[in-house]
Coordinates of C-alpha atoms in Angstrom, one line a residue:
X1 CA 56.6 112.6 52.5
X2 CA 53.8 109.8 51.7
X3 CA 54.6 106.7 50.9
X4 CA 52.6 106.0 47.0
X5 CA 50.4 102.7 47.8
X6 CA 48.5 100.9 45.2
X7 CA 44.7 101.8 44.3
X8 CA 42.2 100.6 46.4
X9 CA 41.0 98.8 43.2
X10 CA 43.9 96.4 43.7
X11 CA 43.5 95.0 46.6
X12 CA 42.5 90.9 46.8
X13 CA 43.7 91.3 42.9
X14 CA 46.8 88.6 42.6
X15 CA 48.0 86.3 39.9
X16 CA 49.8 83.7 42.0
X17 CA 51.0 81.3 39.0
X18 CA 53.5 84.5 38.7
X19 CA 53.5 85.3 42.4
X20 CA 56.0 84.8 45.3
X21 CA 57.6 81.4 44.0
X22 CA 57.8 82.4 40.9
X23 CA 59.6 85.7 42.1
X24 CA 62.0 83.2 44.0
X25 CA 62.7 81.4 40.8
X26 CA 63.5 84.5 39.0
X27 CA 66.5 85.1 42.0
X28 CA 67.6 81.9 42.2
X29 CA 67.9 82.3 38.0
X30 CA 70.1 85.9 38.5
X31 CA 72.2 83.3 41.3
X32 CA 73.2 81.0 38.3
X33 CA 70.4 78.0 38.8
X34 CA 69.0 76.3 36.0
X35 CA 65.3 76.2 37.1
X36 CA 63.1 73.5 35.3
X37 CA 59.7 75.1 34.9
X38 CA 56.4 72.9 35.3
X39 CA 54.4 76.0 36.1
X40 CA 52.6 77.5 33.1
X41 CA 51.5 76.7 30.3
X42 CA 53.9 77.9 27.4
X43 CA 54.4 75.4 25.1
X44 CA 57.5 77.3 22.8
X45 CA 60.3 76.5 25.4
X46 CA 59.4 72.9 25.5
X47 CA 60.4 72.6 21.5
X48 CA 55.9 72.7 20.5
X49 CA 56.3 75.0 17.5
X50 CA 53.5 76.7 16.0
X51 CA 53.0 75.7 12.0
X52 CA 55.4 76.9 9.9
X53 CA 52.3 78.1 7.1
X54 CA 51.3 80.0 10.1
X55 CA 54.8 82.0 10.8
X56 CA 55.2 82.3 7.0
X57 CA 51.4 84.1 7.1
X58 CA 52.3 86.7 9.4
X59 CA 56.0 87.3 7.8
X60 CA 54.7 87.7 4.4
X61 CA 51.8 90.2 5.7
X62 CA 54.1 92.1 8.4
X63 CA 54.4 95.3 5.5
X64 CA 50.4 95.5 6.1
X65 CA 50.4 95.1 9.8
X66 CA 52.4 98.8 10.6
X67 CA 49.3 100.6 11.2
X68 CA 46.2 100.5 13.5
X69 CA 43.0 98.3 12.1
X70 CA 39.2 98.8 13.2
X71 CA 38.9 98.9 17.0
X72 CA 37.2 94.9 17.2
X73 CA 40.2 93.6 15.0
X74 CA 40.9 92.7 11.2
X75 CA 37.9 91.7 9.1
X76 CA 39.8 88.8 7.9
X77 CA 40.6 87.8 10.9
X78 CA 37.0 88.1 12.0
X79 CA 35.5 86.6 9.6
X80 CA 37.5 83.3 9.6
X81 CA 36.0 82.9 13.2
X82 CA 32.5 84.0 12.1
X83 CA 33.0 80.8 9.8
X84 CA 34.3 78.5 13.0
X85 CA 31.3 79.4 14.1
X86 CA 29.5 78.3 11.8
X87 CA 31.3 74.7 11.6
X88 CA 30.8 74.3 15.5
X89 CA 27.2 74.8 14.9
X90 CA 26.8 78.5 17.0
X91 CA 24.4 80.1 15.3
X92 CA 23.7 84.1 14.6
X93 CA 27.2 85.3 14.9
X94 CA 28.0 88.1 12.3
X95 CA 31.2 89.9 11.8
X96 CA 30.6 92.6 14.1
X97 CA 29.9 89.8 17.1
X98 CA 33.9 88.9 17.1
X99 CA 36.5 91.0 19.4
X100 CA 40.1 90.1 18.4
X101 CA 42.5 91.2 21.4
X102 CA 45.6 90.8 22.8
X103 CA 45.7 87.1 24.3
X104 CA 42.0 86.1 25.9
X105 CA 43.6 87.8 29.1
X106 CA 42.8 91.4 27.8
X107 CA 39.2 90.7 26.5
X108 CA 38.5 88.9 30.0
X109 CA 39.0 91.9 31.7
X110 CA 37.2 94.0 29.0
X111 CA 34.2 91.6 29.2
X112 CA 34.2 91.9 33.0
X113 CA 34.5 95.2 32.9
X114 CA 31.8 96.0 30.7
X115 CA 29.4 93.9 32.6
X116 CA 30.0 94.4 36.2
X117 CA 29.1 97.0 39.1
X118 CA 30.8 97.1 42.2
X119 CA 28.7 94.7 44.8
X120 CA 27.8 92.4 41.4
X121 CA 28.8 88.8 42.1
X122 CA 30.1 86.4 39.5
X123 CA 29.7 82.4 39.5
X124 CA 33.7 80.9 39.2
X125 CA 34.4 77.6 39.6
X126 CA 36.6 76.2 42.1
X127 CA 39.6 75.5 41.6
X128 CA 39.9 77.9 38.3
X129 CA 42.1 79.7 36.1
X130 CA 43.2 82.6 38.6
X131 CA 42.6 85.6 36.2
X132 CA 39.2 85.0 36.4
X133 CA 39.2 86.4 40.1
X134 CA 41.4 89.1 39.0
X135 CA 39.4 90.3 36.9
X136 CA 36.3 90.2 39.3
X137 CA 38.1 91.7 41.8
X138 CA 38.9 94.6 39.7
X139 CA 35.2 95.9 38.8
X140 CA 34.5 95.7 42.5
X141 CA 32.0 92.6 41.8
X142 CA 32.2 89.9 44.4
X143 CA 33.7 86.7 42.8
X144 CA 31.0 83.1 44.3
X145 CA 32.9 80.2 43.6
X146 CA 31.0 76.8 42.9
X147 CA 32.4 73.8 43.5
X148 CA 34.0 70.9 40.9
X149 CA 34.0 67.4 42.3
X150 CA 36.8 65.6 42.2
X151 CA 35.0 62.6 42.8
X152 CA 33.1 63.1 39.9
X153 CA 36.2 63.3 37.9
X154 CA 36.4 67.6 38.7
X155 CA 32.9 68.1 37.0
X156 CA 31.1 71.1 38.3
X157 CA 28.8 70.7 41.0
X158 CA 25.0 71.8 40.0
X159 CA 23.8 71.9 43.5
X160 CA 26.2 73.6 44.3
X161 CA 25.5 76.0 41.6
X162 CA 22.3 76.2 42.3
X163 CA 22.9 77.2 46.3
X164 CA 25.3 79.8 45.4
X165 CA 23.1 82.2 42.9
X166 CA 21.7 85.6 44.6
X167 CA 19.8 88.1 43.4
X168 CA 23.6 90.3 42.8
X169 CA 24.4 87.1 40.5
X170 CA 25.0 88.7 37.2
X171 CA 27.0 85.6 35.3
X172 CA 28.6 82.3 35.6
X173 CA 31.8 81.5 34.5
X174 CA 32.2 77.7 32.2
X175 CA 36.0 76.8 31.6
X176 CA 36.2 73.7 29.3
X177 CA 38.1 71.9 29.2
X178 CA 38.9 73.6 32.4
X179 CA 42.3 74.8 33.9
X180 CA 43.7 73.2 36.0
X181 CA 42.0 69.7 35.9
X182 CA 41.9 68.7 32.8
X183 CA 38.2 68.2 32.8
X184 CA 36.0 68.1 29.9
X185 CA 32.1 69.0 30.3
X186 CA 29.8 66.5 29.3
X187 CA 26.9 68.2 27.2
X188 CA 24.1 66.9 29.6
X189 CA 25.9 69.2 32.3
X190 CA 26.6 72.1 30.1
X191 CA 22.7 72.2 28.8
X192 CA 21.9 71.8 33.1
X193 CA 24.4 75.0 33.2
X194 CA 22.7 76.6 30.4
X195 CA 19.0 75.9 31.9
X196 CA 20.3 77.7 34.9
X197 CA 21.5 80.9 33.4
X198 CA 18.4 80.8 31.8
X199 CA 16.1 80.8 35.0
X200 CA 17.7 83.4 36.5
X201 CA 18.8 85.8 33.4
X202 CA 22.9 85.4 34.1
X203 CA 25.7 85.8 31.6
X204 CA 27.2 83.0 30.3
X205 CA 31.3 83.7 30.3
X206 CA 32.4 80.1 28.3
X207 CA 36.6 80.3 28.6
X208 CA 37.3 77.4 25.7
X209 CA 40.5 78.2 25.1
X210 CA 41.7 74.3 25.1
X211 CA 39.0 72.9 23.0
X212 CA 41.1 71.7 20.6
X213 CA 43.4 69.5 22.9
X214 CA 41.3 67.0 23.5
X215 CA 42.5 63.1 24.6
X216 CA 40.5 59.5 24.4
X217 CA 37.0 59.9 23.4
X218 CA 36.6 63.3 24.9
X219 CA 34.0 65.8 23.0
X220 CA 33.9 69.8 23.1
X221 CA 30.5 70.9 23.2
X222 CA 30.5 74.6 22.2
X223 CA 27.9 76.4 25.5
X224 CA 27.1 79.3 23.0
X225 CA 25.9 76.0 20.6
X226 CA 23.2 75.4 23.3
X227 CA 22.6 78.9 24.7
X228 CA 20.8 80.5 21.8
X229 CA 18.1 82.2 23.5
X230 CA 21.1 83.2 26.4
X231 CA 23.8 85.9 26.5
X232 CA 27.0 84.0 26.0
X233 CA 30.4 85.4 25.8
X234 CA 32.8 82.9 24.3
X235 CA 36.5 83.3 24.9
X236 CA 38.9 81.3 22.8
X237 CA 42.4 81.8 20.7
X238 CA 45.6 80.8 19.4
X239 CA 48.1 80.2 22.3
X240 CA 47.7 76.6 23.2
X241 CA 45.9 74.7 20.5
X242 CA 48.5 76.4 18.0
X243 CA 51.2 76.8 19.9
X244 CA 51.5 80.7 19.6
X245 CA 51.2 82.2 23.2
X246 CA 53.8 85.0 22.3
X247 CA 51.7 86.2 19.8
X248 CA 49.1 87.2 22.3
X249 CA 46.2 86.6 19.4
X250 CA 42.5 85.8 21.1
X251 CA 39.5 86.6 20.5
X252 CA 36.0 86.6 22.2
X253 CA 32.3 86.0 20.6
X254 CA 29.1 87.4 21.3
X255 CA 26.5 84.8 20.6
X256 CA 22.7 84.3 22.3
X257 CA 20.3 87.5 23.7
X258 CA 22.7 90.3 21.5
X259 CA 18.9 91.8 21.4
X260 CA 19.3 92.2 25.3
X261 CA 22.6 93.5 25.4
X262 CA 22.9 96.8 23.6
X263 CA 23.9 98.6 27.0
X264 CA 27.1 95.8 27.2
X265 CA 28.1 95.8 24.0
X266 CA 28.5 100.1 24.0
X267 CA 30.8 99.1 26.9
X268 CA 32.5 96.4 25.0
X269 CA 33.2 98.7 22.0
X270 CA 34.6 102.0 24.1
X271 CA 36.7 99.6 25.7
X272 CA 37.8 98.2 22.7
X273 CA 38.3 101.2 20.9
X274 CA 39.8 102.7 24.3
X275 CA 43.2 100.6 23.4
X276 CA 42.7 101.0 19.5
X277 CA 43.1 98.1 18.8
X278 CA 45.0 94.8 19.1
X279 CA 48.4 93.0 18.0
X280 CA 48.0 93.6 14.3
X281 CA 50.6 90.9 12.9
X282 CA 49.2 88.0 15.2
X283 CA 45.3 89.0 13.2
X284 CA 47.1 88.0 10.2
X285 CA 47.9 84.4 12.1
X286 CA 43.7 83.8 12.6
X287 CA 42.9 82.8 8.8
X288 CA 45.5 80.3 8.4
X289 CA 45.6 78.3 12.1
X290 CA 41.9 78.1 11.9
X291 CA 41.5 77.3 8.1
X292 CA 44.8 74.9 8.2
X293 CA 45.7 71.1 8.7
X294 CA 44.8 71.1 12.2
X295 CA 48.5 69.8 13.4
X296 CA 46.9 69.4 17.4
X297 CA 45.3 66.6 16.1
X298 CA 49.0 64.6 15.6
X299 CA 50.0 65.8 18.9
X300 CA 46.8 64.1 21.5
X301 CA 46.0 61.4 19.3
X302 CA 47.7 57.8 20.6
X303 CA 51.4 57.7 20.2
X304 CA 51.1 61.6 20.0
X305 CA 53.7 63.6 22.4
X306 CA 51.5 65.4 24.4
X307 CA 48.9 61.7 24.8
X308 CA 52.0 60.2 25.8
X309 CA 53.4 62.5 28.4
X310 CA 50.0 63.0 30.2
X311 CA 49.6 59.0 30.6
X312 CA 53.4 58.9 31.4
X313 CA 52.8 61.7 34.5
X314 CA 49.1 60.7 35.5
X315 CA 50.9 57.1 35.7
X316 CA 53.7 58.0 38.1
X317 CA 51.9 60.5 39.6
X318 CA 49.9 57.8 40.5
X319 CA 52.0 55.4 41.5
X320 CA 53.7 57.8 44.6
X321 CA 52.0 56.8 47.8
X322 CA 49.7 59.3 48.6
X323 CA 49.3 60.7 45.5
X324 CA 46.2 60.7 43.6
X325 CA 45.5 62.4 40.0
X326 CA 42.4 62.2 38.0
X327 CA 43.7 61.4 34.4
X328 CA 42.9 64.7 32.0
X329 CA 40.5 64.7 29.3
X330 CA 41.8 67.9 28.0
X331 CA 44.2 70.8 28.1
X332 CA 47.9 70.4 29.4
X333 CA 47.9 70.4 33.0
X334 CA 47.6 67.7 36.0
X335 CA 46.0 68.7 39.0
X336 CA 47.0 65.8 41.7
X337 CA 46.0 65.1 45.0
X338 CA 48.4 65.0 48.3
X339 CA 46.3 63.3 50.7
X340 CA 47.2 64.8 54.3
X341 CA 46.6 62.0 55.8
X342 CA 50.2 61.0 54.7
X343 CA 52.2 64.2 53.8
X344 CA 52.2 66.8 56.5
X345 CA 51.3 69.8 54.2
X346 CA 50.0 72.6 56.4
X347 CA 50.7 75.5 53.7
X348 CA 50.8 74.8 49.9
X349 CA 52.5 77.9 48.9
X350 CA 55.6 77.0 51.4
X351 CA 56.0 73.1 50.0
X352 CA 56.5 74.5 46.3
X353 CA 58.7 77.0 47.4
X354 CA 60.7 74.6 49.2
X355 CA 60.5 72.2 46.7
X356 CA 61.6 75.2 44.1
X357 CA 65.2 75.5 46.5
X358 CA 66.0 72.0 47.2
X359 CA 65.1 70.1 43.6
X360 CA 65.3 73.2 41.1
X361 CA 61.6 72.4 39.9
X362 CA 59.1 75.0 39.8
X363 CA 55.0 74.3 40.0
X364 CA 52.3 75.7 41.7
X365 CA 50.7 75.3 44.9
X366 CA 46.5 74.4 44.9
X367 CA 45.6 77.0 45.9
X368 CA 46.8 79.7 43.9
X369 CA 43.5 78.6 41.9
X370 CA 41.6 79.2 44.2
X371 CA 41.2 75.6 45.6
X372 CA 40.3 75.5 49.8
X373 CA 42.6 73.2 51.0
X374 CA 46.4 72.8 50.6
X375 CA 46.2 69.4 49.4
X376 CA 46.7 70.2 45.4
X377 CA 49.8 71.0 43.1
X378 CA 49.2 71.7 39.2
X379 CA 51.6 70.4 37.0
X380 CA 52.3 71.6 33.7
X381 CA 53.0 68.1 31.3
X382 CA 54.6 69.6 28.2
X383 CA 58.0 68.5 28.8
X384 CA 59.2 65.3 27.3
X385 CA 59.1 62.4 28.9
X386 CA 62.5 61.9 29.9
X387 CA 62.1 65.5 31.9
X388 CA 58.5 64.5 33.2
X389 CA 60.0 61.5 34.7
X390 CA 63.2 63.0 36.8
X391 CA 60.5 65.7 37.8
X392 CA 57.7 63.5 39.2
X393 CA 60.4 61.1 40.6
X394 CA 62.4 64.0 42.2
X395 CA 58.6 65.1 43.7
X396 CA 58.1 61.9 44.8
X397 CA 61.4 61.8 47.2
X398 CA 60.8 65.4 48.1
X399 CA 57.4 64.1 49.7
X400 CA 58.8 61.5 51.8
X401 CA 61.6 63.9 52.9
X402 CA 59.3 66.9 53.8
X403 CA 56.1 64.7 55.2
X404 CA 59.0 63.3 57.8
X405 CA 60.4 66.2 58.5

């Protein structure tokens, strides 16, 4: 008899933040290891609870949540974000312009989806958050990625932009603050980025979902704010700036050229209607996080836990030889340099993995986002700093040990 293989439509589709180390750690787990977990970004197991008004919400409303709700989510929900929208200053945006789903994971590939035909190519940035090519993948569009500059504290590249549209180009995707780096846009780049989708009639996909963690002076600047005559898609929820990742609760916007887009958003609604609908309970979250006491604010703001265990990381990180990190503006991650030139790091993938079974740590290798050289590690900062340190000190050794090997 056959053997049963995968579709077609999977292959060059990987999610390698949950990939073959990760699959390691689980084993060494079932072997009786305690594995300390600097790989993704979950901030529950690191003690960052989500507002107890917020778990009270969806407790008190869980007798309403039993049965299915309108295909593009509750219209309480909804409307809350309408109104963010309107205090961000992104104009037009009416009720039915608002997708709840289940995490911004599932309306990715729904947006995606809906948009692109196989041989389509989509503008990612490099490195980026890894669903992004998934998803691509998955239509059968060809994901183009553009370049950030590390020099230029990890902002994209315009030129390189630029170089990289065809006439298949059909979007570009804009994550800011951006996973992994940490960088936030400034709004002279983002209206550059805007001018460009412009000129040649692409879809803006904005993935914000770390707007509200923000450190220093750093400013969001909304792209559907200055895309008004543009299609933008904005994706944003309640995983990371409320702590609430289990609750799989995000939702995406429609903002811009709606006028042009009748044909994408039929596609939008039969998908959405396809899975009836999303996580009911987490809706009942939306109203509260976004019309609360924003508690995020306590938590980047000097002498706030997550302010001080980026500058304690980016510090030591900093101070191993060889190592460089560009200190975040935003989100939760790290995204440091090895520089080759001192550590012998032929393959990324077999340093963490090493790494993993010597020191008990787990991260991620560069290039499972997509970055072309094996020279980068992202590092998840929500432990305290009493963890961060042991980590980054027990990196730094690990270096020295494998670069001499």
């Amino acid at each position: 008899m056959k053997d049963i293989l995968k579709s077609e439509k999977l292959h060059g589709v990987c999610y390698e933040i949950r990939g073959p180390v990760m699959e390691a750690a689980y084993r060494m787990e079932e072997e009786g290891h305690r594995i300390f977990k600097l790989n993704i970004g979950n901030p529950a197991p690191f003690g960052f609870d989500a507002p107890d008004e917020i778990i009270q919400d969806v407790i008190h409303n869980l007798s309403q949540a039993q049965g299915y709700v309108e295909s593009k989510g509750l219209f309480a929900a909804r409307k809350a974000i309408m109104q963010e929208c309107q205090t961000l200053g992104i104009e037009g945006v009416d009720i039915d312009d608002v997708y709840l789903g289940n995490g911004v994971s599932e309306l990715i590939s729904m947006a995606t989806q809906a948009l692109l035909n196989n041989g389509d190519e989509l503008l990612l940035p490099m490195p980026n958050y890894p669903l992004w090519m998934a998803a691509t993948n998955l239509t059968g569009a060809h994901p183009v990625l553009y370049r950030c500059d590390e020099q230029a504290d990890w902002l994209p590249d315009i030129d390189d932009i630029k170089a990289k549209i065809t006439p298949r180009t059909r979007g570009i995707v804009v994550i800011n603050p951006n996973n992994p780096t940490g960088a936030v846009y400034p709004r002279a780049l983002l209206e550059e980025i805007v001018e460009l989708a412009r000129a040649h009639d692409l879809v803006i996909f904005a993935d914000e979902i770390y707007s509200k963690i923000l450190y220093d002076d750093a400013e969001f600047t909304p792209l559907a704010k200055l895309a008004e005559d543009v299609l933008c898609l904005s994706f944003n929820g309640l995983s990371k700036s409320y702590r609430l990742a289990g609750f799989r609760s995000g939702w995406m916007i429609v903002s811009g050229a709606k006028h042009r887009a009748r044909g994408f958003l039929e596609g939008m609604d039969i998908l959405s209607s396809m899975r009836l609908c999303g996580n009911v309970p987490a809706m009942f979250a939306v109203q509260t996080a976004l019309g609360g006491y924003q508690s995020i604010n306590d938590l980047v703001l000097p002498g706030g836990r997550l302010r001080e265990q980026r500058d304690l990381a980016c510090h030591m990180l900093n101070d191993i030889p060889g190592v460089s990190c560009v200190k975040p503006s935003g989100a939760i991650y790290l995204f440091p340099k090895l520089h080759l030139d001192r550590h012998r790091i032929d393959d990324d993938e077999h340093f963490v993995l090493e790494f993993l079974r010597q020191e008990k740590i787990l991260l991620v290798q560069g290039s499972a986002f997509h970055w072309d050289a094996p020279d980068h590690l992202r590092i998840v900062f929500l432990p305290r700093v009493d963890d961060l340190s042991h980590a980054i000190g027990r990196l730094g050794e690990f270096l020295e040990r494998y670069s001499a090997r």
